[in-house]
CSV table of C-alpha atoms and ligand atoms in Angstrom, one decimal:
chain,number,residue,atom,x,y,z
A,197,MET,CA,-10.0,-42.3,-1.8
A,198,ASP,CA,-6.8,-43.8,-0.2
A,199,VAL,CA,-4.0,-42.9,-2.7
A,200,LEU,CA,-4.1,-40.0,-5.3
A,201,VAL,CA,-2.3,-40.3,-8.4
A,202,GLY,CA,-1.9,-38.4,-11.8
A,203,LYS,CA,-5.1,-37.0,-13.1
A,204,GLU,CA,-6.9,-37.7,-9.8
A,205,VAL,CA,-4.7,-35.1,-8.3
A,206,ASP,CA,-5.9,-32.5,-10.8
A,207,ARG,CA,-9.4,-33.5,-10.4
A,208,GLU,CA,-9.4,-33.2,-6.6
A,209,TYR,CA,-7.3,-30.0,-6.6
A,210,PRO,CA,-8.0,-28.0,-9.6
A,211,GLY,CA,-5.8,-25.0,-8.5
A,212,TYR,CA,-2.7,-27.1,-8.3
A,213,SER,CA,0.2,-26.3,-10.5
A,214,PRO,CA,3.1,-28.6,-10.7
A,215,GLY,CA,6.4,-26.7,-10.3
A,216,LEU,CA,4.3,-23.8,-9.2
A,217,GLU,CA,4.1,-22.7,-12.9
A,218,GLY,CA,2.2,-19.6,-13.3
A,219,ILE,CA,1.6,-19.1,-9.6
A,220,MET,CA,2.1,-15.7,-8.2
A,221,ALA,CA,4.0,-16.5,-4.8
A,222,GLY,CA,4.9,-13.0,-3.7
A,223,THR,CA,5.3,-9.4,-4.4
A,224,THR,CA,8.4,-7.5,-5.5
A,225,ALA,CA,9.6,-4.1,-6.5
A,226,ILE,CA,13.0,-5.4,-7.6
A,227,CYS,CA,12.4,-7.1,-11.0
A,228,TYR,CA,9.6,-7.0,-13.6
A,229,LEU,CA,9.4,-9.5,-16.3
A,230,ASN,CA,6.8,-9.7,-18.9
A,231,ASP,CA,6.3,-13.1,-20.5
A,232,ASP,CA,4.2,-11.7,-23.5
A,233,THR,CA,6.8,-9.0,-24.6
A,234,GLY,CA,10.0,-10.2,-22.9
A,235,GLU,CA,10.4,-6.8,-21.2
A,236,LEU,CA,12.8,-7.0,-18.2
A,237,LEU,CA,13.3,-4.3,-15.7
A,238,TYR,CA,15.4,-4.0,-12.7
A,239,ARG,CA,13.8,-1.5,-10.3
A,240,GLY,CA,12.0,0.1,-13.2
A,241,TYR,CA,14.9,0.5,-15.6
A,242,SER,CA,15.2,-1.6,-18.8
A,243,VAL,CA,18.0,-4.1,-18.6
A,244,SER,CA,18.9,-3.2,-22.2
A,245,ASP,CA,20.0,0.2,-20.8
A,246,LEU,CA,21.7,-1.1,-17.6
A,247,VAL,CA,24.1,-3.1,-19.7
A,248,ASN,CA,25.8,0.2,-20.5
A,249,ALA,CA,26.2,0.6,-16.6
A,250,SER,CA,28.9,-0.9,-14.3
A,251,TYR,CA,28.1,-4.0,-12.4
A,252,GLU,CA,28.5,-1.8,-9.2
A,253,GLU,CA,26.0,0.7,-10.2
A,254,VAL,CA,23.5,-1.9,-10.9
A,255,ALA,CA,24.3,-3.6,-7.5
A,256,TYR,CA,23.6,-0.4,-5.8
A,257,LEU,CA,20.4,0.0,-7.6
A,258,LEU,CA,19.2,-3.4,-6.7
A,259,ILE,CA,20.0,-3.2,-3.0
A,260,TYR,CA,19.3,0.5,-2.3
A,261,GLY,CA,16.3,0.5,-4.8
A,262,ARG,CA,17.5,3.7,-6.8
A,263,LEU,CA,20.4,4.6,-8.7
A,264,PRO,CA,23.2,6.5,-6.9
A,265,ASN,CA,24.4,10.1,-7.6
A,266,SER,CA,28.1,10.4,-8.2
A,267,LYS,CA,29.2,10.9,-4.6
A,268,GLU,CA,27.0,7.8,-3.5
A,269,PHE,CA,28.6,5.8,-6.5
A,270,ALA,CA,32.1,7.0,-5.4
A,271,ASP,CA,31.5,6.0,-1.7
A,272,PHE,CA,29.9,2.8,-2.8
A,273,SER,CA,32.6,1.7,-5.1
A,274,SER,CA,35.2,2.6,-2.4
A,275,THR,CA,33.4,0.5,0.1
A,276,LEU,CA,33.4,-2.5,-2.2
A,277,VAL,CA,37.1,-2.2,-2.8
A,278,LYS,CA,37.7,-1.9,0.9
A,279,SER,CA,35.6,-5.1,1.5
A,280,ARG,CA,37.4,-7.2,-0.9
A,281,LYS,CA,39.7,-8.8,1.7
A,282,LEU,CA,38.4,-12.0,3.2
A,283,PRO,CA,38.2,-12.0,7.2
A,284,ASP,CA,41.4,-13.3,8.6
A,285,ASP,CA,39.8,-16.5,10.0
A,286,VAL,CA,38.2,-17.4,6.5
A,287,SER,CA,41.1,-17.3,4.3
A,288,PRO,CA,43.2,-20.1,6.0
A,289,ILE,CA,40.1,-22.6,5.8
A,290,ILE,CA,39.7,-21.9,1.9
A,291,GLN,CA,43.3,-22.8,1.6
A,292,GLN,CA,42.5,-26.2,3.2
A,293,LEU,CA,39.6,-27.4,1.4
A,294,PRO,CA,40.0,-30.4,-0.9
A,295,THR,CA,41.6,-29.2,-4.2
A,296,ASN,CA,39.0,-31.4,-6.2
A,297,ALA,CA,35.9,-29.8,-4.5
A,298,HIS,CA,33.5,-28.2,-7.1
A,299,PRO,CA,33.8,-24.3,-6.8
A,300,MET,CA,30.1,-24.1,-6.4
A,301,ASP,CA,30.5,-26.3,-3.1
A,302,VAL,CA,33.3,-24.1,-1.9
A,303,LEU,CA,31.2,-21.0,-2.4
A,304,ARG,CA,28.3,-22.6,-0.4
A,305,THR,CA,30.8,-23.4,2.3
A,306,GLY,CA,32.5,-20.0,1.9
A,307,VAL,CA,29.4,-18.2,2.7
A,308,SER,CA,28.7,-20.2,5.8
A,309,LEU,CA,32.2,-19.3,6.8
A,310,LEU,CA,31.5,-15.7,6.4
A,311,GLY,CA,28.5,-16.0,8.6
A,312,LEU,CA,30.5,-17.9,11.3
A,313,SER,CA,33.1,-15.0,11.3
A,314,ASP,CA,30.5,-12.2,11.4
A,315,SER,CA,30.5,-11.0,15.1
A,316,THR,CA,27.6,-8.6,14.4
A,317,LEU,CA,25.1,-11.3,13.5
A,318,GLN,CA,22.7,-10.7,16.4
A,319,ASP,CA,22.2,-7.2,14.9
A,320,SER,CA,19.1,-7.7,12.5
A,321,SER,CA,18.7,-4.0,11.7
A,322,LYS,CA,18.2,-2.9,8.0
A,323,ASP,CA,21.5,-1.1,8.1
A,324,ALA,CA,23.5,-4.2,9.2
A,325,LYS,CA,21.8,-6.2,6.5
A,326,MET,CA,22.7,-3.7,3.9
A,327,THR,CA,26.4,-3.8,5.1
A,328,ARG,CA,26.5,-7.5,4.9
A,329,ALA,CA,24.9,-7.5,1.4
A,330,ILE,CA,27.6,-5.2,0.2
A,331,GLN,CA,30.3,-7.3,1.8
A,332,LEU,CA,28.9,-10.4,0.2
A,333,VAL,CA,29.0,-8.6,-3.3
A,334,ALA,CA,32.6,-7.7,-2.6
A,335,GLN,CA,33.8,-10.9,-1.2
A,336,MET,CA,32.2,-13.6,-3.4
A,337,PRO,CA,34.6,-13.1,-6.1
A,338,VAL,CA,37.6,-13.3,-3.7
A,339,LEU,CA,36.2,-16.4,-2.3
A,340,LEU,CA,36.1,-18.0,-5.7
A,341,THR,CA,39.6,-16.7,-7.0
A,342,GLU,CA,41.2,-17.6,-3.6
A,343,PHE,CA,40.0,-21.3,-3.9
A,344,ASN,CA,40.7,-21.5,-7.6
A,345,ASN,CA,44.3,-20.5,-7.1
A,346,HIS,CA,44.8,-22.8,-4.3
A,347,ALA,CA,43.2,-25.6,-6.2
A,348,HIS,CA,45.3,-25.4,-9.3
A,349,GLY,CA,48.7,-24.4,-7.2
A,350,LEU,CA,48.6,-21.0,-8.8
A,351,ARG,CA,50.2,-17.7,-7.2
A,352,SER,CA,47.8,-15.7,-5.2
A,353,VAL,CA,46.3,-12.7,-7.2
A,354,LYS,CA,45.4,-9.8,-4.8
A,355,PRO,CA,42.5,-7.6,-5.7
A,356,ASP,CA,43.6,-4.4,-7.6
A,357,GLY,CA,42.0,-1.4,-6.0
A,358,SER,CA,42.2,0.6,-9.1
A,359,LEU,CA,40.0,-1.7,-11.0
A,360,GLY,CA,36.2,-1.7,-11.2
A,361,HIS,CA,34.1,-4.7,-9.8
A,362,ALA,CA,33.9,-6.8,-13.0
A,363,GLU,CA,37.3,-5.9,-14.3
A,364,ASN,CA,38.9,-6.9,-11.1
A,365,PHE,CA,36.9,-10.1,-10.9
A,366,LEU,CA,38.1,-11.0,-14.5
A,367,TYR,CA,41.7,-9.9,-13.6
A,368,MET,CA,41.7,-12.3,-10.7
A,369,LEU,CA,40.2,-15.1,-12.6
A,370,LEU,CA,42.7,-14.8,-15.4
A,371,GLY,CA,45.7,-13.8,-13.4
A,372,ARG,CA,46.4,-10.9,-15.7
A,373,LYS,CA,45.0,-7.6,-16.5
A,374,PRO,CA,42.1,-8.2,-19.1
A,375,ASP,CA,41.8,-6.5,-22.5
A,376,PRO,CA,39.3,-3.6,-22.1
A,377,LYS,CA,37.0,-5.3,-24.5
A,378,LEU,CA,36.8,-8.5,-22.6
A,379,ALA,CA,36.4,-6.6,-19.3
A,380,LYS,CA,33.4,-4.6,-20.9
A,381,ILE,CA,31.8,-7.8,-22.0
A,382,PHE,CA,32.3,-9.5,-18.7
A,383,ASN,CA,30.7,-6.6,-17.1
A,384,VAL,CA,27.6,-7.0,-19.4
A,385,SER,CA,27.3,-10.7,-18.5
A,386,MET,CA,27.5,-10.0,-14.7
A,387,VAL,CA,24.7,-7.2,-15.2
A,388,LEU,CA,22.5,-9.7,-17.1
A,389,TYR,CA,23.0,-12.5,-14.5
A,390,ALA,CA,22.4,-10.0,-11.5
A,391,GLU,CA,18.6,-10.4,-11.1
A,392,HIS,CA,15.7,-12.3,-12.6
A,393,GLU,CA,12.6,-12.1,-10.4
A,394,LEU,CA,11.4,-15.2,-8.5
A,395,ASN,CA,13.7,-17.8,-10.1
A,396,ALA,CA,14.3,-20.9,-8.2
A,397,SER,CA,17.4,-19.8,-6.2
A,398,THR,CA,15.9,-16.5,-5.4
A,399,PHE,CA,12.6,-18.2,-4.2
A,400,SER,CA,14.9,-20.5,-2.0
A,401,ALA,CA,16.7,-17.5,-0.5
A,402,ARG,CA,13.1,-15.8,0.1
A,403,VAL,CA,11.8,-19.0,1.6
A,404,THR,CA,14.8,-19.2,3.9
A,405,ALA,CA,14.7,-15.5,4.7
A,406,SER,CA,11.0,-15.6,5.7
A,407,THR,CA,11.9,-17.6,8.8
A,408,LEU,CA,13.8,-14.5,9.7
A,409,THR,CA,17.0,-16.3,9.8
A,410,ASP,CA,20.2,-14.4,8.8
A,411,ILE,CA,21.3,-13.4,5.2
A,412,TYR,CA,24.2,-15.9,5.2
A,413,SER,CA,21.7,-18.8,5.7
A,414,ALA,CA,19.6,-17.5,2.9
A,415,VAL,CA,22.4,-16.9,0.5
A,416,THR,CA,23.7,-20.6,1.2
A,417,SER,CA,20.2,-21.9,0.3
A,418,ALA,CA,20.4,-19.9,-2.9
A,419,ILE,CA,23.8,-21.1,-3.8
A,420,GLY,CA,22.8,-24.8,-3.4
A,421,THR,CA,19.6,-24.3,-5.6
A,422,LEU,CA,21.5,-22.4,-8.2
A,423,LYS,CA,24.0,-25.2,-8.7
A,424,GLY,CA,21.6,-27.6,-10.5
A,425,PRO,CA,21.8,-28.1,-14.1
A,426,LEU,CA,18.2,-27.0,-14.8
A,427,HIS,CA,19.3,-23.6,-13.2
A,428,GLY,CA,22.6,-22.0,-13.0
A,429,GLY,CA,24.4,-25.2,-13.7
A,430,ALA,CA,23.3,-24.9,-17.2
A,431,ASN,CA,26.1,-22.7,-18.3
A,432,GLU,CA,28.7,-25.2,-17.4
A,433,GLY,CA,26.6,-27.9,-19.2
A,434,VAL,CA,26.7,-25.7,-22.4
A,435,ALA,CA,30.4,-25.5,-22.4
A,436,LYS,CA,30.7,-29.3,-22.1
A,437,MET,CA,28.2,-29.7,-24.8
A,438,LEU,CA,29.9,-27.3,-27.2
A,439,MET,CA,33.3,-28.9,-26.5
A,440,ASP,CA,31.5,-32.4,-27.3
A,441,ILE,CA,30.1,-31.2,-30.5
A,442,ASP,CA,33.3,-29.3,-31.6
A,443,ASP,CA,32.2,-28.6,-35.2
A,444,PRO,CA,29.3,-26.5,-36.4
A,445,SER,CA,28.5,-29.1,-39.1
A,446,LYS,CA,28.0,-31.7,-36.5
A,447,ALA,CA,25.6,-29.7,-34.3
A,448,GLU,CA,22.4,-30.9,-35.9
A,449,ALA,CA,23.1,-34.5,-35.8
A,450,TRP,CA,24.1,-34.2,-32.1
A,451,VAL,CA,20.9,-32.5,-31.2
A,452,SER,CA,18.8,-35.1,-32.9
A,453,ALA,CA,20.6,-37.9,-31.2
A,454,ALA,CA,20.4,-36.2,-27.7
A,455,LEU,CA,16.7,-35.4,-28.3
A,456,ALA,CA,16.1,-39.1,-29.3
A,457,ARG,CA,17.6,-40.1,-26.0
A,458,LYS,CA,15.1,-37.8,-24.2
A,459,GLU,CA,17.9,-35.5,-23.1
A,460,ARG,CA,17.6,-31.7,-22.2
A,461,ILE,CA,19.6,-29.6,-24.3
A,462,MET,CA,21.4,-27.1,-21.9
A,463,GLY,CA,21.1,-23.3,-22.7
A,464,PHE,CA,17.5,-23.7,-24.2
A,465,GLY,CA,13.9,-23.2,-22.7
A,466,HIS,CA,12.7,-21.1,-19.9
A,467,ARG,CA,9.8,-21.4,-17.7
A,468,ILE,CA,8.9,-17.6,-18.2
A,469,HIS,CA,10.4,-16.7,-21.6
A,470,ARG,CA,8.4,-19.2,-23.8
A,471,LYS,CA,6.5,-16.9,-26.1
A,472,THR,CA,9.5,-14.7,-26.9
A,473,GLU,CA,13.3,-15.2,-26.7
A,474,ASP,CA,15.1,-14.5,-23.4
A,475,PRO,CA,15.9,-10.8,-23.8
A,476,ARG,CA,19.0,-11.4,-21.9
A,477,SER,CA,20.0,-14.0,-24.7
A,478,VAL,CA,19.3,-11.5,-27.3
A,479,THR,CA,21.8,-9.2,-25.9
A,480,ILE,CA,24.6,-11.6,-24.9
A,481,LYS,CA,24.4,-13.2,-28.1
A,482,LYS,CA,25.3,-10.0,-29.8
A,483,TYR,CA,28.5,-9.8,-27.7
A,484,ALA,CA,29.5,-13.3,-28.1
A,485,LYS,CA,29.5,-12.8,-31.9
A,486,ASP,CA,31.5,-9.6,-31.5
A,487,LEU,CA,34.0,-11.1,-29.1
A,488,GLY,CA,34.5,-14.4,-31.4
A,489,GLU,CA,35.2,-12.1,-34.3
A,490,TYR,CA,37.6,-10.0,-32.2
A,491,ILE,CA,39.3,-13.0,-30.9
A,492,GLY,CA,39.3,-14.8,-34.2
A,493,GLU,CA,37.5,-17.8,-33.0
A,494,THR,CA,33.9,-18.2,-34.3
A,495,LYS,CA,33.3,-21.9,-33.9
A,496,TRP,CA,31.6,-21.8,-30.4
A,497,TYR,CA,29.2,-19.0,-31.7
A,498,ASP,CA,28.6,-21.0,-35.0
A,499,ILE,CA,27.8,-24.3,-33.1
A,500,CYS,CA,25.3,-22.5,-31.0
A,501,PHE,CA,23.8,-20.7,-34.0
A,502,ALA,CA,23.3,-24.2,-35.7
A,503,LEU,CA,21.7,-25.5,-32.2
A,504,GLU,CA,19.4,-22.5,-32.3
A,505,LYS,CA,18.1,-23.3,-35.8
A,506,LYS,CA,17.5,-27.0,-34.9
A,507,MET,CA,16.0,-26.3,-31.5
A,508,SER,CA,13.4,-23.8,-32.8
A,509,GLY,CA,12.4,-26.0,-35.9
A,510,GLU,CA,12.4,-29.3,-33.6
A,511,LYS,CA,11.1,-28.2,-30.1
A,512,ASN,CA,10.0,-24.5,-30.6
A,513,LEU,CA,12.5,-23.5,-27.9
A,514,TYR,CA,14.6,-20.4,-27.7
A,515,PRO,CA,18.1,-20.1,-26.1
A,516,ASN,CA,18.3,-18.7,-22.5
A,517,LEU,CA,21.1,-16.5,-21.1
A,518,ASP,CA,23.3,-19.4,-20.3
A,519,LEU,CA,23.9,-20.5,-24.1
A,520,TYR,CA,25.9,-17.6,-25.3
A,521,SER,CA,27.3,-16.7,-21.7
A,522,ALA,CA,29.1,-19.9,-21.9
A,523,VAL,CA,30.4,-19.0,-25.3
A,524,ILE,CA,31.8,-15.6,-23.9
A,525,TYR,CA,33.5,-17.4,-20.9
A,526,MET,CA,35.0,-20.1,-23.3
A,527,LEU,CA,36.5,-17.2,-25.4
A,528,MET,CA,37.9,-15.4,-22.5
A,529,GLY,CA,39.8,-18.7,-21.5
A,530,ILE,CA,37.9,-19.0,-18.1
A,531,PRO,CA,37.9,-22.7,-16.7
A,532,ILE,CA,34.5,-24.3,-17.1
A,533,GLU,CA,33.8,-25.1,-13.5
A,534,LEU,CA,33.9,-21.3,-12.7
A,535,TYR,CA,30.9,-20.5,-15.0
A,536,THR,CA,28.2,-21.3,-12.5
A,537,PRO,CA,30.2,-19.7,-9.8
A,538,ILE,CA,30.4,-16.4,-11.8
A,539,PHE,CA,26.5,-16.6,-11.9
A,540,VAL,CA,26.5,-16.7,-8.2
A,541,CYS,CA,29.0,-13.7,-8.0
A,542,SER,CA,26.7,-11.7,-10.1
A,543,ARG,CA,23.2,-12.8,-8.7
A,544,ILE,CA,24.6,-12.1,-5.2
A,545,ALA,CA,23.3,-8.6,-5.7
A,546,GLY,CA,19.7,-9.8,-6.6
A,547,TRP,CA,19.5,-12.3,-3.9
A,548,CYS,CA,20.5,-9.9,-1.1
A,549,ALA,CA,18.0,-7.2,-2.5
A,550,HIS,CA,15.3,-10.0,-2.3
A,551,ILE,CA,16.2,-11.2,1.2
A,552,ILE,CA,16.1,-7.6,2.7
A,553,GLU,CA,12.7,-7.1,0.7
A,554,GLN,CA,11.3,-10.3,2.1
A,555,GLN,CA,12.4,-9.4,5.8
A,556,GLU,CA,11.0,-5.8,5.3
A,557,ASN,CA,7.5,-7.1,4.9
A,558,ASN,CA,7.7,-10.6,5.9
A,559,ARG,CA,5.1,-13.4,6.2
A,560,LEU,CA,6.4,-17.0,6.7
A,561,ILE,CA,6.5,-18.8,3.2
A,562,ARG,CA,4.7,-22.1,4.0
A,563,PRO,CA,2.5,-23.7,1.3
A,564,ARG,CA,0.7,-26.9,1.4
A,565,SER,CA,1.2,-30.3,-0.3
A,566,ILE,CA,-1.1,-32.7,-1.6
A,567,TYR,CA,-0.8,-35.9,0.1
A,568,THR,CA,-0.3,-39.0,-2.4
A,569,GLY,CA,0.5,-41.6,0.0
A,570,ALA,CA,-1.1,-44.5,1.5
A,571,ARG,CA,-3.6,-44.0,4.5
A,572,SER,CA,-5.2,-46.5,7.1
A,573,LEU,CA,-2.1,-48.8,7.3
A,574,LYS,CA,-2.0,-50.9,10.3
A,575,TYR,CA,1.2,-50.8,12.3
A,576,ILE,CA,2.7,-54.3,12.8
A,577,PRO,CA,5.3,-54.8,15.5
A,578,MET,CA,8.7,-55.5,14.0
A,579,GLU,CA,8.9,-59.0,15.3
A,580,LYS,CA,5.8,-59.9,13.5
A,581,ARG,CA,6.7,-58.3,10.2
A,582,LYS,CA,7.7,-60.6,7.3
B,54,LIG,N1,15.8,-29.5,-24.1
B,54,LIG,C1,14.9,-30.3,-24.6
B,54,LIG,N2,13.6,-30.3,-24.3
B,54,LIG,C2,13.2,-29.3,-23.6
B,54,LIG,C3,14.1,-28.4,-23.0
B,54,LIG,C4,15.4,-28.4,-23.3
B,54,LIG,N3,16.4,-27.6,-22.9
B,54,LIG,N4,13.5,-27.4,-22.3
B,54,LIG,C5,12.2,-27.9,-22.4
B,54,LIG,N5,12.0,-29.0,-23.0
B,54,LIG,C6,10.7,-29.6,-23.3
B,54,LIG,C7,10.4,-30.7,-22.3
B,54,LIG,O1,11.1,-31.9,-22.5
B,54,LIG,C8,8.9,-30.6,-22.3
B,54,LIG,O2,8.6,-31.4,-23.4
B,54,LIG,P1,7.3,-32.3,-23.4
B,54,LIG,O3,6.1,-31.4,-23.1
B,54,LIG,O4,7.3,-33.0,-24.9
B,54,LIG,O5,7.7,-33.3,-22.3
B,54,LIG,C9,8.5,-29.2,-22.8
B,54,LIG,O6,9.7,-28.6,-23.2
B,54,LIG,C10,8.3,-28.2,-21.5
B,54,LIG,O7,9.3,-28.3,-20.5
B,54,LIG,P2,9.1,-28.3,-19.0
B,54,LIG,O8,10.2,-29.0,-18.4
B,54,LIG,O9,7.8,-28.3,-18.6
B,54,LIG,O10,9.6,-26.8,-18.8
B,54,LIG,P3,9.9,-26.0,-17.6
B,54,LIG,O11,9.3,-24.6,-17.5
B,54,LIG,O12,9.5,-26.8,-16.3
B,54,LIG,O13,11.5,-26.0,-17.5
B,54,LIG,C11,13.8,-25.4,-17.9
B,54,LIG,C12,12.4,-25.0,-17.8
B,54,LIG,C13,14.6,-24.2,-18.0
B,54,LIG,C14,14.1,-26.2,-16.7
B,54,LIG,C15,13.9,-26.3,-19.1
B,54,LIG,O14,13.7,-25.5,-20.3
B,54,LIG,C16,15.4,-27.0,-19.3
B,54,LIG,O15,15.5,-28.0,-18.6
B,54,LIG,N6,16.3,-26.3,-20.0
B,54,LIG,C17,17.6,-26.8,-20.0
B,54,LIG,C18,18.4,-26.2,-18.8
B,54,LIG,C19,18.7,-24.8,-18.9
B,54,LIG,O16,19.2,-24.4,-19.9
B,54,LIG,N7,18.6,-24.0,-17.7
B,54,LIG,C20,18.7,-22.6,-17.6
B,54,LIG,C21,17.5,-21.8,-17.5
B,54,LIG,S1,17.8,-20.1,-17.7
B,54,LIG,C22,19.0,-19.5,-16.6
B,54,LIG,C23,18.5,-19.6,-15.2
B,54,LIG,O17,17.8,-18.8,-14.7
B,54,LIG,O18,18.9,-20.6,-14.6
């Protein structure tokens, strides 16, 4: 057979799974997902419990593999605070980036710059990798907020060492000390975004790490992967959709028209959470409702609720984490283009844990591809080609 197409591929390669659906492509002790029950564990602990912990405690758990005691937690928190400053040779470059750049592209570039300025890069010991992981957790929010202030001509907001990780991040995003309720809910969203098994960006990070390259290269791959609208870019897409709909009574007709155009509705569907609702969505939805009532703006929640009803009836699809996360960020007044970067600043702990785990027990990730192109073509010199 010369060229394989469609069903011929399936016949010739019965084990082939487009999009690697259902394929076990590695082992991990970091995250457990049960697609039947919706159970979600980080390092053995239920995420429904971990939303009550601080982001830095969860980051410690993901990176070190266990919960810290109070002394370890205090030391870790203090290291994060001390690491919040960007290297002297990185900040001036961030200040020169085009102000119309998307912040996701800035984070991808920023991580490359952090790699360039790391003079210890030749040290591939586990300790050195852990140190870099902690610095990345601390510095990603600073990279983002420094660029955002530069892009919008805002005054620079220095990190506040008295604030915890999530609260300080929100403070730097908003330029003012956040209401404690907002800070708590922002922390919950960061915990929920912190890790999710072998999702596309983590897989990219692990593929890159499996060549034994450095952590910055692997994180750069992950950021580029997360940016797409089918993955992390969906939370930005949700906000644009909600603003376009703008009125709960218009949600149903809006979805019908979009589905008729064969469009994907952002914030719905998931490769793993198909039989049950995404457990992260169940949690963030409660906080979105609560925050809407607290602030006195329930429109965005009500639109999502109408979308949910329609999508479940029409397509049998549940919301994923991105739907109601977008609502809470809208209610907090965060600019839309920062939503996917907030996902980066949260998932960085999970990515780093996976990169370190991959290299601790490494085998190069190099699958095969089924060839569907032509064979036996005869080369004709250019001057004789028509
Ligand atoms: N809107 C409309 N139809 C959808 C959607 C959606 N959001 N999601 C899935 N479908 C349909 C799809 O058209 C297909 O229908 P049919 O069989 O009639 O062609 C069917 O459901 C199966 O879809 P699929 O593309 O085979 O499913 P997948 O596992 O490859 O894709 C997904 C998963 C997340 C990419 C997809 O559900 C999607 O595009 N969702 C919208 C984007 C989104 O919200 N992404 C965030 C994912 S969760 C956060 C994260 O980890 O990034």
